[in-house]
PDB file of C-alpha atoms in Angstrom:
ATOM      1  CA  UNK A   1     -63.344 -24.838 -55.661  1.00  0.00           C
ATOM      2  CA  UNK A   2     -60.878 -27.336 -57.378  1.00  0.00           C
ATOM      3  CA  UNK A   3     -59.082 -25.603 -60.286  1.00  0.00           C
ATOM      4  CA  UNK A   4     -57.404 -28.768 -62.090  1.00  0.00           C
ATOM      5  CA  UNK A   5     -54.624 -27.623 -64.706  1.00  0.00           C
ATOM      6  CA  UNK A   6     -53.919 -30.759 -67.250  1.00  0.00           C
ATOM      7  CA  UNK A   7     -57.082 -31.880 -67.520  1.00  0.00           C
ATOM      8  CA  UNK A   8     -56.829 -33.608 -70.893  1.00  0.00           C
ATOM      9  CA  UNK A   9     -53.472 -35.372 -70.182  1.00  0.00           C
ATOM     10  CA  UNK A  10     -54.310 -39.146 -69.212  1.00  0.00           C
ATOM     11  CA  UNK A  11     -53.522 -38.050 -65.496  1.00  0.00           C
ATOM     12  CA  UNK A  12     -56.152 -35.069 -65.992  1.00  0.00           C
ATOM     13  CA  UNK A  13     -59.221 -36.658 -67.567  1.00  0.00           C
ATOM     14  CA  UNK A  14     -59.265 -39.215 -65.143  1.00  0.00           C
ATOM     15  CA  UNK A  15     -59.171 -36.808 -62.112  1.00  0.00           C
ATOM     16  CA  UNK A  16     -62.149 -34.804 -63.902  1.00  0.00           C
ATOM     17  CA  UNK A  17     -63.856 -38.227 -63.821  1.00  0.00           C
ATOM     18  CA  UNK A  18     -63.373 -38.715 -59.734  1.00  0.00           C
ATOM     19  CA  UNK A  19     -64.253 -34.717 -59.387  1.00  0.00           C
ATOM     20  CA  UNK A  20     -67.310 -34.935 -61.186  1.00  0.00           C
ATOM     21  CA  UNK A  21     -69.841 -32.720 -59.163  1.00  0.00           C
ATOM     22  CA  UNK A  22     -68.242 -31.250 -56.808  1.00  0.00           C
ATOM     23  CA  UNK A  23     -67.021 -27.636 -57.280  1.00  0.00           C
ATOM     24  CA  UNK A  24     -64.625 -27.933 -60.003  1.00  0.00           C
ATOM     25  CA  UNK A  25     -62.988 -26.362 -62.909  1.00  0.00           C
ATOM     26  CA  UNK A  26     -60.647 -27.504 -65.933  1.00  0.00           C
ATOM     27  CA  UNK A  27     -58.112 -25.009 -66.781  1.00  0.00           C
ATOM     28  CA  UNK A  28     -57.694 -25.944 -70.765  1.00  0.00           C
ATOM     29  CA  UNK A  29     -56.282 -24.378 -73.645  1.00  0.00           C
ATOM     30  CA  UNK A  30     -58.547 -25.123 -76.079  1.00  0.00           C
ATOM     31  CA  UNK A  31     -62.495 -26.219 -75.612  1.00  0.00           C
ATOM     32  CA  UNK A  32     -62.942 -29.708 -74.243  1.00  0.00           C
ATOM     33  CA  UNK A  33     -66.816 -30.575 -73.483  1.00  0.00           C
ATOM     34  CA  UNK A  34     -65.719 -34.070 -72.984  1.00  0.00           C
ATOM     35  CA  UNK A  35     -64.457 -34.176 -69.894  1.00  0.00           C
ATOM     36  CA  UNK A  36     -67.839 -34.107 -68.087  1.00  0.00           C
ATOM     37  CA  UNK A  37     -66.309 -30.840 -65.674  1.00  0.00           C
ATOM     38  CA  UNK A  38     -66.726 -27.220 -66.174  1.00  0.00           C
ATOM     39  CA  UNK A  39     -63.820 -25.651 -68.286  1.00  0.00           C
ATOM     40  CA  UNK A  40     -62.538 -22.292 -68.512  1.00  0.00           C
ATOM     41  CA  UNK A  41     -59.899 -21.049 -71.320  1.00  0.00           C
ATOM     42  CA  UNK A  42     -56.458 -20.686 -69.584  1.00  0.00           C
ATOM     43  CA  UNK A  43     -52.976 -21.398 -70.702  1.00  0.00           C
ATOM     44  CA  UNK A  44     -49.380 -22.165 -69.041  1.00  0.00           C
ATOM     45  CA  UNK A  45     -47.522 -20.312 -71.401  1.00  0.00           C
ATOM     46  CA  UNK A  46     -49.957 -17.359 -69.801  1.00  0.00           C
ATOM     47  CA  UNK A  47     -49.650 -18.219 -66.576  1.00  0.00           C
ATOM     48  CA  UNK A  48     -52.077 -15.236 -65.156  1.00  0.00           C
ATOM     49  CA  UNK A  49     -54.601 -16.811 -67.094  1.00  0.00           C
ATOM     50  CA  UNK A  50     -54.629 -19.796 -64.279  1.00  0.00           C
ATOM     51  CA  UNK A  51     -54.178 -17.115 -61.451  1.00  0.00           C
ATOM     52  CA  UNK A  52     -57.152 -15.228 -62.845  1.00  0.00           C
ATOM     53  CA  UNK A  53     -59.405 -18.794 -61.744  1.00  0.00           C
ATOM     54  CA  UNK A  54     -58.019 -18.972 -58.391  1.00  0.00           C
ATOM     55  CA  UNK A  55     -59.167 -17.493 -55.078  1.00  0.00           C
ATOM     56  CA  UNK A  56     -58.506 -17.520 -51.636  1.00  0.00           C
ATOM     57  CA  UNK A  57     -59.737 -21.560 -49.991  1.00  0.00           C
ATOM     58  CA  UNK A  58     -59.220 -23.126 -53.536  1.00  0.00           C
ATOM     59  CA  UNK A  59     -57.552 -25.970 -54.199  1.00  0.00           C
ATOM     60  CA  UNK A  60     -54.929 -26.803 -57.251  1.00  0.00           C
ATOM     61  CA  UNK A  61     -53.998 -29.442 -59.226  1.00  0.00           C
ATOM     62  CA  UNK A  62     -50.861 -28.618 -60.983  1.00  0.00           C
ATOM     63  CA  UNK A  63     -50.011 -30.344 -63.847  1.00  0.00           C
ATOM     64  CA  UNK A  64     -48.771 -30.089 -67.486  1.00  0.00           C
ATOM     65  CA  UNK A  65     -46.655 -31.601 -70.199  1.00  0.00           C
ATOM     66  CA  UNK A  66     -43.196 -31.217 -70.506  1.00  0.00           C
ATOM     67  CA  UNK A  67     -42.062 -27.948 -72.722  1.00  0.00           C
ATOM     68  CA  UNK A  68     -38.934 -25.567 -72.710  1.00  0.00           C
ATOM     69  CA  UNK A  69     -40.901 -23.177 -70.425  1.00  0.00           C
ATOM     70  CA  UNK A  70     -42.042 -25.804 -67.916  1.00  0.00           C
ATOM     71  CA  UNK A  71     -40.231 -25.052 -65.091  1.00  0.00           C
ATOM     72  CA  UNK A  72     -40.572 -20.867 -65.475  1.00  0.00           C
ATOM     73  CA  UNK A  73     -44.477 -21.389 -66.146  1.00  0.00           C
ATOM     74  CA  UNK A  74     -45.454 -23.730 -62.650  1.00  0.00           C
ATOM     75  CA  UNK A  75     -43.121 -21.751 -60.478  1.00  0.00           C
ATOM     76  CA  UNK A  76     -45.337 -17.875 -61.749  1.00  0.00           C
ATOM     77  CA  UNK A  77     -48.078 -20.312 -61.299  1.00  0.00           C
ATOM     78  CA  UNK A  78     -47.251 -21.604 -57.811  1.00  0.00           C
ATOM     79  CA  UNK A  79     -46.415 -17.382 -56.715  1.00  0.00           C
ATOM     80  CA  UNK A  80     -50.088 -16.428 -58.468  1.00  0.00           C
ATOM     81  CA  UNK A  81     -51.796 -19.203 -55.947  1.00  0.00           C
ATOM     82  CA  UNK A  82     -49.964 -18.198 -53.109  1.00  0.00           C
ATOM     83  CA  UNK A  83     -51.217 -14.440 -53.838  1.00  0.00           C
ATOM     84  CA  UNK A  84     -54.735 -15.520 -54.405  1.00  0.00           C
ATOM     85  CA  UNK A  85     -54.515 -17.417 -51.027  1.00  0.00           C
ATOM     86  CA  UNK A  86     -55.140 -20.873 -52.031  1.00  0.00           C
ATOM     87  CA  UNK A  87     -55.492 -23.222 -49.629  1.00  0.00           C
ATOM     88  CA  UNK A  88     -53.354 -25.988 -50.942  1.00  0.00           C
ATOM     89  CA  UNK A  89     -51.477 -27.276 -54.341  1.00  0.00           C
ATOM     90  CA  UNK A  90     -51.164 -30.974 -55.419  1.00  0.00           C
ATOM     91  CA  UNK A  91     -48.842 -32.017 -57.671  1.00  0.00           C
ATOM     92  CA  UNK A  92     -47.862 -34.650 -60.374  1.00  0.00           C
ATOM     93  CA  UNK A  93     -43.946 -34.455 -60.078  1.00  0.00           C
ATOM     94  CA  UNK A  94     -41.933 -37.454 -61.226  1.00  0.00           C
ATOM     95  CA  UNK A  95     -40.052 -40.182 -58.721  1.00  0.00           C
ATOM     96  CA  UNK A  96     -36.242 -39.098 -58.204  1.00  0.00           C
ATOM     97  CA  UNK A  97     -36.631 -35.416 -58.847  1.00  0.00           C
ATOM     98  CA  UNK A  98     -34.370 -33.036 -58.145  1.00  0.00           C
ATOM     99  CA  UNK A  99     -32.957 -29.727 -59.812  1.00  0.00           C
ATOM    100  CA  UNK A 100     -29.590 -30.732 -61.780  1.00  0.00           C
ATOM    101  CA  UNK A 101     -31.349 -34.362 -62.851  1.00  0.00           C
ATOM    102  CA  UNK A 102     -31.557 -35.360 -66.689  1.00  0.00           C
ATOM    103  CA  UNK A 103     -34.725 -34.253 -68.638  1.00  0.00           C
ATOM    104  CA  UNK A 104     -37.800 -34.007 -66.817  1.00  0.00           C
ATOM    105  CA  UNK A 105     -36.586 -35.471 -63.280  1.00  0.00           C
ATOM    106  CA  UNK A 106     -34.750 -31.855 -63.383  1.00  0.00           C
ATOM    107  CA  UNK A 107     -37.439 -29.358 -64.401  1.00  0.00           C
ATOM    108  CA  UNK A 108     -39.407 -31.438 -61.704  1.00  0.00           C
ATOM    109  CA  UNK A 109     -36.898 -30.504 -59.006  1.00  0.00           C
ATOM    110  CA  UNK A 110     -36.604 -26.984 -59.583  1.00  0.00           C
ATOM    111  CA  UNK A 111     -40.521 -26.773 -59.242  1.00  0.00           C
ATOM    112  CA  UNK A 112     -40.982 -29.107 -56.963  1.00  0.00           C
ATOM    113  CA  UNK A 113     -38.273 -26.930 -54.340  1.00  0.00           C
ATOM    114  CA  UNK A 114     -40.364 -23.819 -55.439  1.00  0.00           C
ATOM    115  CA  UNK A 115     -43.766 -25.468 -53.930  1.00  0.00           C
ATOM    116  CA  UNK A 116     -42.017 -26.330 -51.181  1.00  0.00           C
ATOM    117  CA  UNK A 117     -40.394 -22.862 -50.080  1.00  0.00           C
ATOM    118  CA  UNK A 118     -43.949 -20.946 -51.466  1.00  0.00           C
ATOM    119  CA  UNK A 119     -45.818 -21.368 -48.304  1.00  0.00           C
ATOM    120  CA  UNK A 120     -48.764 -22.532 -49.782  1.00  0.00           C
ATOM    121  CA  UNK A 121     -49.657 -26.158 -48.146  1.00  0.00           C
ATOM    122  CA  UNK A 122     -48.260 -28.773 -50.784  1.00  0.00           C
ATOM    123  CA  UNK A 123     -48.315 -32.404 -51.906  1.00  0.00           C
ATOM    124  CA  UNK A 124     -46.395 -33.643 -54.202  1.00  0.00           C
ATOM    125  CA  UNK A 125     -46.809 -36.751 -56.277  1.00  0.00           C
ATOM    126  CA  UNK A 126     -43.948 -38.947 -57.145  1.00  0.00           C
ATOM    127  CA  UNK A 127     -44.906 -41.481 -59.781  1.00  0.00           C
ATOM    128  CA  UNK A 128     -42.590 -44.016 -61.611  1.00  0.00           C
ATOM    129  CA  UNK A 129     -43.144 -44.942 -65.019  1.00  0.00           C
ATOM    130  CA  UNK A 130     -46.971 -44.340 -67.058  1.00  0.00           C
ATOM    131  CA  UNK A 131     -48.735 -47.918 -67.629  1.00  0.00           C
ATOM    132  CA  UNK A 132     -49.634 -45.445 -70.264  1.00  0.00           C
ATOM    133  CA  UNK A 133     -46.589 -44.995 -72.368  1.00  0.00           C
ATOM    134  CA  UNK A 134     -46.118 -48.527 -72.935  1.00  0.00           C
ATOM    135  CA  UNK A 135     -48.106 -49.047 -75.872  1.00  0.00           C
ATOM    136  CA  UNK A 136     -46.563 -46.551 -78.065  1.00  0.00           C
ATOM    137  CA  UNK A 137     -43.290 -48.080 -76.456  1.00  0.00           C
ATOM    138  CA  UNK A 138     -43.924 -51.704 -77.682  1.00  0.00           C
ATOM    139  CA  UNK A 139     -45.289 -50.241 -80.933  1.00  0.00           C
ATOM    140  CA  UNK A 140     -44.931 -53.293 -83.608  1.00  0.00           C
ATOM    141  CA  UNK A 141     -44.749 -55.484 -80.435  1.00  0.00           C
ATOM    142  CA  UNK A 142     -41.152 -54.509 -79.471  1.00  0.00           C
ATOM    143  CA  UNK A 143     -39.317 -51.966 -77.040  1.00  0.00           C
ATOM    144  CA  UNK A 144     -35.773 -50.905 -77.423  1.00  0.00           C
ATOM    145  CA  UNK A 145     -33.935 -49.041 -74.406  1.00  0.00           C
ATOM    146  CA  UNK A 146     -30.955 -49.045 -72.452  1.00  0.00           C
ATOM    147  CA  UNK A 147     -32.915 -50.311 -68.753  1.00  0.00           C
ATOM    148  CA  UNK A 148     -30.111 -53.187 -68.813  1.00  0.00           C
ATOM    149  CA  UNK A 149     -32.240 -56.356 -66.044  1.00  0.00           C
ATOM    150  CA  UNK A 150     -32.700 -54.292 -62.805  1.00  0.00           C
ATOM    151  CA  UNK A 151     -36.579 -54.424 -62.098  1.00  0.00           C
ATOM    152  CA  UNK A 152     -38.178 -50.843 -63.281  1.00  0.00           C
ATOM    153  CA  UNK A 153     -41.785 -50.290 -61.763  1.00  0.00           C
ATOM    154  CA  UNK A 154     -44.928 -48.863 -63.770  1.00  0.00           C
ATOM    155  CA  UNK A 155     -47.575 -47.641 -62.443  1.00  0.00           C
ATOM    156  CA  UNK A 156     -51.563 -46.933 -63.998  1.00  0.00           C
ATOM    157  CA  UNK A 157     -52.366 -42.906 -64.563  1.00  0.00           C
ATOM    158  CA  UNK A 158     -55.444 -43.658 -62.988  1.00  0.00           C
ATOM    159  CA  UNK A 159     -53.989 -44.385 -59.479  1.00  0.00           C
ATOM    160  CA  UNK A 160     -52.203 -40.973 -59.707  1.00  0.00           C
ATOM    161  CA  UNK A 161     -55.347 -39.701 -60.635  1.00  0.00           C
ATOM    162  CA  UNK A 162     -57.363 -41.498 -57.670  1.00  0.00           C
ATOM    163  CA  UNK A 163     -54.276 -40.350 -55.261  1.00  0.00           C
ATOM    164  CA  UNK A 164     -54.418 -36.613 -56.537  1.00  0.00           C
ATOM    165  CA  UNK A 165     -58.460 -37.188 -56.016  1.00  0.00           C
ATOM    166  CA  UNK A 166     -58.022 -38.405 -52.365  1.00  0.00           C
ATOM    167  CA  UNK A 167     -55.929 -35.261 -51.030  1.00  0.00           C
ATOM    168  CA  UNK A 168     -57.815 -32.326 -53.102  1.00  0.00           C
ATOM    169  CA  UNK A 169     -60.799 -34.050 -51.043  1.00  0.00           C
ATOM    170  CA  UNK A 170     -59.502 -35.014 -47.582  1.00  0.00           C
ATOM    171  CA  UNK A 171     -58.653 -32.270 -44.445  1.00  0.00           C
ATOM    172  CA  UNK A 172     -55.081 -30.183 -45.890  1.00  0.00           C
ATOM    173  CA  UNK A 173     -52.343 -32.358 -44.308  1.00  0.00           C
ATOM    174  CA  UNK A 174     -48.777 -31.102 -43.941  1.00  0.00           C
ATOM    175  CA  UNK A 175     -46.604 -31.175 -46.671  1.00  0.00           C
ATOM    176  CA  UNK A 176     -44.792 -34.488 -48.022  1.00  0.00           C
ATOM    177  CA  UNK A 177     -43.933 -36.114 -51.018  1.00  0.00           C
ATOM    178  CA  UNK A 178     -45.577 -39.114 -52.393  1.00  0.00           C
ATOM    179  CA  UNK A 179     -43.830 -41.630 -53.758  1.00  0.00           C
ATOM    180  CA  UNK A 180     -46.377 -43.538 -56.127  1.00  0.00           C
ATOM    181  CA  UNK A 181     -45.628 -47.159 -57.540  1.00  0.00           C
ATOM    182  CA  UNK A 182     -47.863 -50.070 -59.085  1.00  0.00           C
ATOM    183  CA  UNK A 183     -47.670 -53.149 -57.299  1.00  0.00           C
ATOM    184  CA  UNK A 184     -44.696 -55.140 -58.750  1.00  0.00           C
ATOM    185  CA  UNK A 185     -41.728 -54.212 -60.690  1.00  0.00           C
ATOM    186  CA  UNK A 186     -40.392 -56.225 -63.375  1.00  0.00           C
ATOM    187  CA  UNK A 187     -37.336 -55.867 -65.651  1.00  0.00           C
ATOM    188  CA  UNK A 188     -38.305 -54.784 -69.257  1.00  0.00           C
ATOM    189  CA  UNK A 189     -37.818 -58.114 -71.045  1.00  0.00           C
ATOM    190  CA  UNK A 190     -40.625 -59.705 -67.898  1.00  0.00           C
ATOM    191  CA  UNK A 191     -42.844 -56.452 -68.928  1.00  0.00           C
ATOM    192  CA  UNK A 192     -42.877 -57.298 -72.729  1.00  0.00           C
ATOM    193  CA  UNK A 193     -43.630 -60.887 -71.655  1.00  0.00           C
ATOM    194  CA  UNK A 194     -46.265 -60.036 -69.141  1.00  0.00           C
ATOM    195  CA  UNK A 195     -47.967 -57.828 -72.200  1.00  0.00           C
ATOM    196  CA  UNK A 196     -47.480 -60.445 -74.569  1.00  0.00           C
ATOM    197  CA  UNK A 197     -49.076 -62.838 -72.164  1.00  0.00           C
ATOM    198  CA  UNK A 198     -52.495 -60.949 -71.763  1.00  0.00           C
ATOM    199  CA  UNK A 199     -52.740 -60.524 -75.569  1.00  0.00           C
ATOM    200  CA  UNK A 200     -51.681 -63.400 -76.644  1.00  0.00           C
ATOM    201  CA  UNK A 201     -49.212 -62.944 -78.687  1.00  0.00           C
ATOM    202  CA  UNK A 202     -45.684 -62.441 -78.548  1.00  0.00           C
ATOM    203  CA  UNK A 203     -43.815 -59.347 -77.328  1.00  0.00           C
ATOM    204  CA  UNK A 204     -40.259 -58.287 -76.572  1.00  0.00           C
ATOM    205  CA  UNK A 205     -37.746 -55.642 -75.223  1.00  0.00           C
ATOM    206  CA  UNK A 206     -34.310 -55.509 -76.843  1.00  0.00           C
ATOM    207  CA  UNK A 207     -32.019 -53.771 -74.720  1.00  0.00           C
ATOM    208  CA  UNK A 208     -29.131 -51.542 -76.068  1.00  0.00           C
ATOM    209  CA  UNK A 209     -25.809 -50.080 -75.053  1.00  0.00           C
ATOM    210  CA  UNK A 210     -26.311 -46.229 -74.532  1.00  0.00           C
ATOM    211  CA  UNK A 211     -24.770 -44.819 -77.073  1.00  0.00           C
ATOM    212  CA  UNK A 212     -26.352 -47.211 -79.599  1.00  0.00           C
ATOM    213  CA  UNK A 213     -29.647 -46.082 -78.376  1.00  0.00           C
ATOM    214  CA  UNK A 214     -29.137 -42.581 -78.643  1.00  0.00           C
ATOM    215  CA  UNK A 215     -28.064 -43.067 -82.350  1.00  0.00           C
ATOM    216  CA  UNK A 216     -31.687 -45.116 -82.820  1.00  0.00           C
ATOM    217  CA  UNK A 217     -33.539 -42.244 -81.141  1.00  0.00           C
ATOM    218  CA  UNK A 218     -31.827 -39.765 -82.876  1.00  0.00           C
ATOM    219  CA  UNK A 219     -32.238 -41.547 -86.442  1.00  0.00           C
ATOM    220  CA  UNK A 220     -36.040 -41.198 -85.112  1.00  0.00           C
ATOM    221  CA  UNK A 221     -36.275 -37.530 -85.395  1.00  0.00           C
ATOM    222  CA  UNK A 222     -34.905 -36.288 -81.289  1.00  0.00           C
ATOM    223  CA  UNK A 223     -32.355 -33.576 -81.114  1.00  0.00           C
ATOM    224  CA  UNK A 224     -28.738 -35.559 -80.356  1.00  0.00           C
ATOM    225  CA  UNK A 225     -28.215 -33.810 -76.454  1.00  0.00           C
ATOM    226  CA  UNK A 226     -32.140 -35.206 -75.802  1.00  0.00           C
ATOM    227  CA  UNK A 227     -31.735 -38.174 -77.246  1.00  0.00           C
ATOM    228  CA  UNK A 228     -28.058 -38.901 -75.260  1.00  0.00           C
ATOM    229  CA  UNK A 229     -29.889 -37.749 -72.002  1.00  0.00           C
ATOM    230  CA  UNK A 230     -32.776 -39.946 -72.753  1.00  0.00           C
ATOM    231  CA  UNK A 231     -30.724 -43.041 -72.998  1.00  0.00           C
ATOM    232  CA  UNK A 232     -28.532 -42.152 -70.341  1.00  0.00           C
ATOM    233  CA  UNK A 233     -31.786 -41.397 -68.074  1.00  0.00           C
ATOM    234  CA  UNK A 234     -32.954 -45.364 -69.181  1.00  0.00           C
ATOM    235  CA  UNK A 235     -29.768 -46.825 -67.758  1.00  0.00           C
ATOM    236  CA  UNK A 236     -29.736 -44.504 -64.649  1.00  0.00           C
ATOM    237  CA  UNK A 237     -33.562 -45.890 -63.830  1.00  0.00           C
ATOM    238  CA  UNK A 238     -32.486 -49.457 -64.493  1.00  0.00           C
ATOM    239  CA  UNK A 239     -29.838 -49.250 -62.099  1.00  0.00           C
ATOM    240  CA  UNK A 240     -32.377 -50.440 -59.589  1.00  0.00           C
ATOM    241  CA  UNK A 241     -33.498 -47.106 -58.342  1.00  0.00           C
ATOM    242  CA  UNK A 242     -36.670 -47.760 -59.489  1.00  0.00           C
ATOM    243  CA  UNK A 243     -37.433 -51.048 -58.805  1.00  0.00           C
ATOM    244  CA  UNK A 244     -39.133 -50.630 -55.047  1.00  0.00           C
ATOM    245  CA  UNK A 245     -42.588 -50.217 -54.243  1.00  0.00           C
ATOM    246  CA  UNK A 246     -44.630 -48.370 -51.832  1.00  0.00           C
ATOM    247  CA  UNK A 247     -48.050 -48.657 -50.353  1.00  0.00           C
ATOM    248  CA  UNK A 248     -48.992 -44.909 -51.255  1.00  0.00           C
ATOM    249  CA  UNK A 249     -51.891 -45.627 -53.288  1.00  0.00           C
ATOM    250  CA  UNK A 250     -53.978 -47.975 -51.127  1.00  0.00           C
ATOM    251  CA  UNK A 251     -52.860 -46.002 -48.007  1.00  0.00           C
ATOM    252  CA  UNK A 252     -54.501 -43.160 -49.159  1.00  0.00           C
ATOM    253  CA  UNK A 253     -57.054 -43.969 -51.859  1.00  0.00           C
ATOM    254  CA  UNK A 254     -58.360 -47.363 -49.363  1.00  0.00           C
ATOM    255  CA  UNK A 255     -57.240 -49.450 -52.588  1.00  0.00           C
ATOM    256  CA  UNK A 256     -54.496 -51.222 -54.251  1.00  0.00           C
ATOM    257  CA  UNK A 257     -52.603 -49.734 -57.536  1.00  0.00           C
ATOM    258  CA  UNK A 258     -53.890 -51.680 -60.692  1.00  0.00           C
ATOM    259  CA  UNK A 259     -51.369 -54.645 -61.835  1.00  0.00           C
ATOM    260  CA  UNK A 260     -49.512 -54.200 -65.456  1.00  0.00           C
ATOM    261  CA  UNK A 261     -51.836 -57.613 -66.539  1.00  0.00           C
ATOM    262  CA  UNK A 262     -55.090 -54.697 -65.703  1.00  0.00           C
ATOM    263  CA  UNK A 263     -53.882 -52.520 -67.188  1.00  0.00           C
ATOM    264  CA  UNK A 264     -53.611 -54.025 -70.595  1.00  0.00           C
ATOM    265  CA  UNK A 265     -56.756 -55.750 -70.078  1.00  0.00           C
ATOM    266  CA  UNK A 266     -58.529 -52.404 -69.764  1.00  0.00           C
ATOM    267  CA  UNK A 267     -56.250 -50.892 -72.374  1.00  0.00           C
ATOM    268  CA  UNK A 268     -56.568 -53.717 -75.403  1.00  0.00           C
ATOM    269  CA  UNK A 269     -57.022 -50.863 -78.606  1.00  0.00           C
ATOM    270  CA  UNK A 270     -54.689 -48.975 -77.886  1.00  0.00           C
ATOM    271  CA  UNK A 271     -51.731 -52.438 -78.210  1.00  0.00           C
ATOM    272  CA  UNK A 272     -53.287 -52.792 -81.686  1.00  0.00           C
ATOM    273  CA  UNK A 273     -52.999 -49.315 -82.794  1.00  0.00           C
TER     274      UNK A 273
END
């Protein structure tokens, strides 16, 4: 059996939509009939809820929004597989983890080094940037951040999805990370251009100093420390770190990541919101 953890995060549904009859199960919190797989009630703040679903030759798909007990709750999950015998865990990490980083690229390392020392066969998926965040980022047709020019690559939820789908169906490889991209990066002010071309009308980034947007996303309700690690994180990803791209997704899903202009195609309601 596949046990898939996240299921109603953009990443989970469309998994559950790939998975559809085989042997699988949604770990949720609350009910969710619509996402067309069997679902049992099981939490991460709980963590033995998730073990209780597993057992030995199952397959997991870790994965879960960020919250202040992240990191604790996927490493008891990752020891409660490993003690029901699983036969392998997959993923969704974030690209540049590592334990130390700002944010979320550090709560990914620490769990990401704990699947890797657990013994339990592992992937784990490195994506860039969610296709998905950018409407609510260009809300009102404009995005402010502190990515300076440097190219920053996005990728589509649904090629993590398709990736995650691939491996929790294939033979158990060895373990390795998986670096997951779209298929062109662009700097911020090309993105908002790119958008504004598909929907015809006009779009645009404004980029800011650090500081200046820490004081914006502060004045926007985040705590001051988040909101200075936040911008700092922007400028650290548009140093160019981000801005090469791999052939992950067709190599092992047999087809190319969607483009940004697909993306928003498929995506119109939610840039009108």
């Amino acid at each position: 059996m596949i046990v898939v953890t996240g299921a109603t995060g953009s990443v989970g549904r469309a998994l559950a939509a790939r998975l559809k009859g085989l042997d699988v199960v949604a770990a949720v919190r609350r009910p969710a009939g619509d996402l067309g797989i069997p679902y049992r009630p099981a939490d991460f703040e709980r963590p033995e809820t998730i073990g209780a679903l597993l057992s030995p030759g199952d397959r997991l798909f870790l994965n879960s929004s960020i919250w202040p007990g992240f990191a604790d709750a996927h490493r008891a999950v990752i020891d409660l597989a490993a003690r029901a015998g699983v036969t392998q865990i997959v993923t969704v990490s974030v690209r540049g983890a590592a334990p130390g980083g700002r944010l979320a690229t550090g709560l990914h390392g620490i769990v990401d080094d704990h699947l890797r020392q657990s013994g339990v066969p592992w992937a784990i998926l490195q994506p860039t940037g969610f296709m998905q965040n950018l409407p609510y980022d260009f809300a009102a047709g404009v995005m402010h951040g502190s990515y300076g020019t440097a190219p920053v690559n996005y990728i589509d939820a649904r090629d993590v999805a398709g990736t995650a789908a691939a491996l929790l169906t294939a033979p158990v490889g060895p373990g390795r990370d998986h670096v997951l991209t779209g298929p062109e990066s662009l700097p911020h002010a090309r993105i908002a251009e790119e958008i504004g071309r598909v929907l015809g009308r006009a779009y645009r980034y404004v980029d800011l100093p650090v500081p200046e947007m820490a004081a914006r996303l502060e004045t926007r309700g985040m705590p001051r420390l988040q909101a200075e690690e936040l911008a700092a994180l922007m400028a650290e990803i548009g140093d160019g770190r981000w801005s090469s791209t791999t052939t992950t997704v067709k190599d092992l899903t047999g087809r190319p990541p969607r483009s940004l202009a697909a993306y928003v195609t498929d995506h119109l309601p939610a840039f009108s919101r």
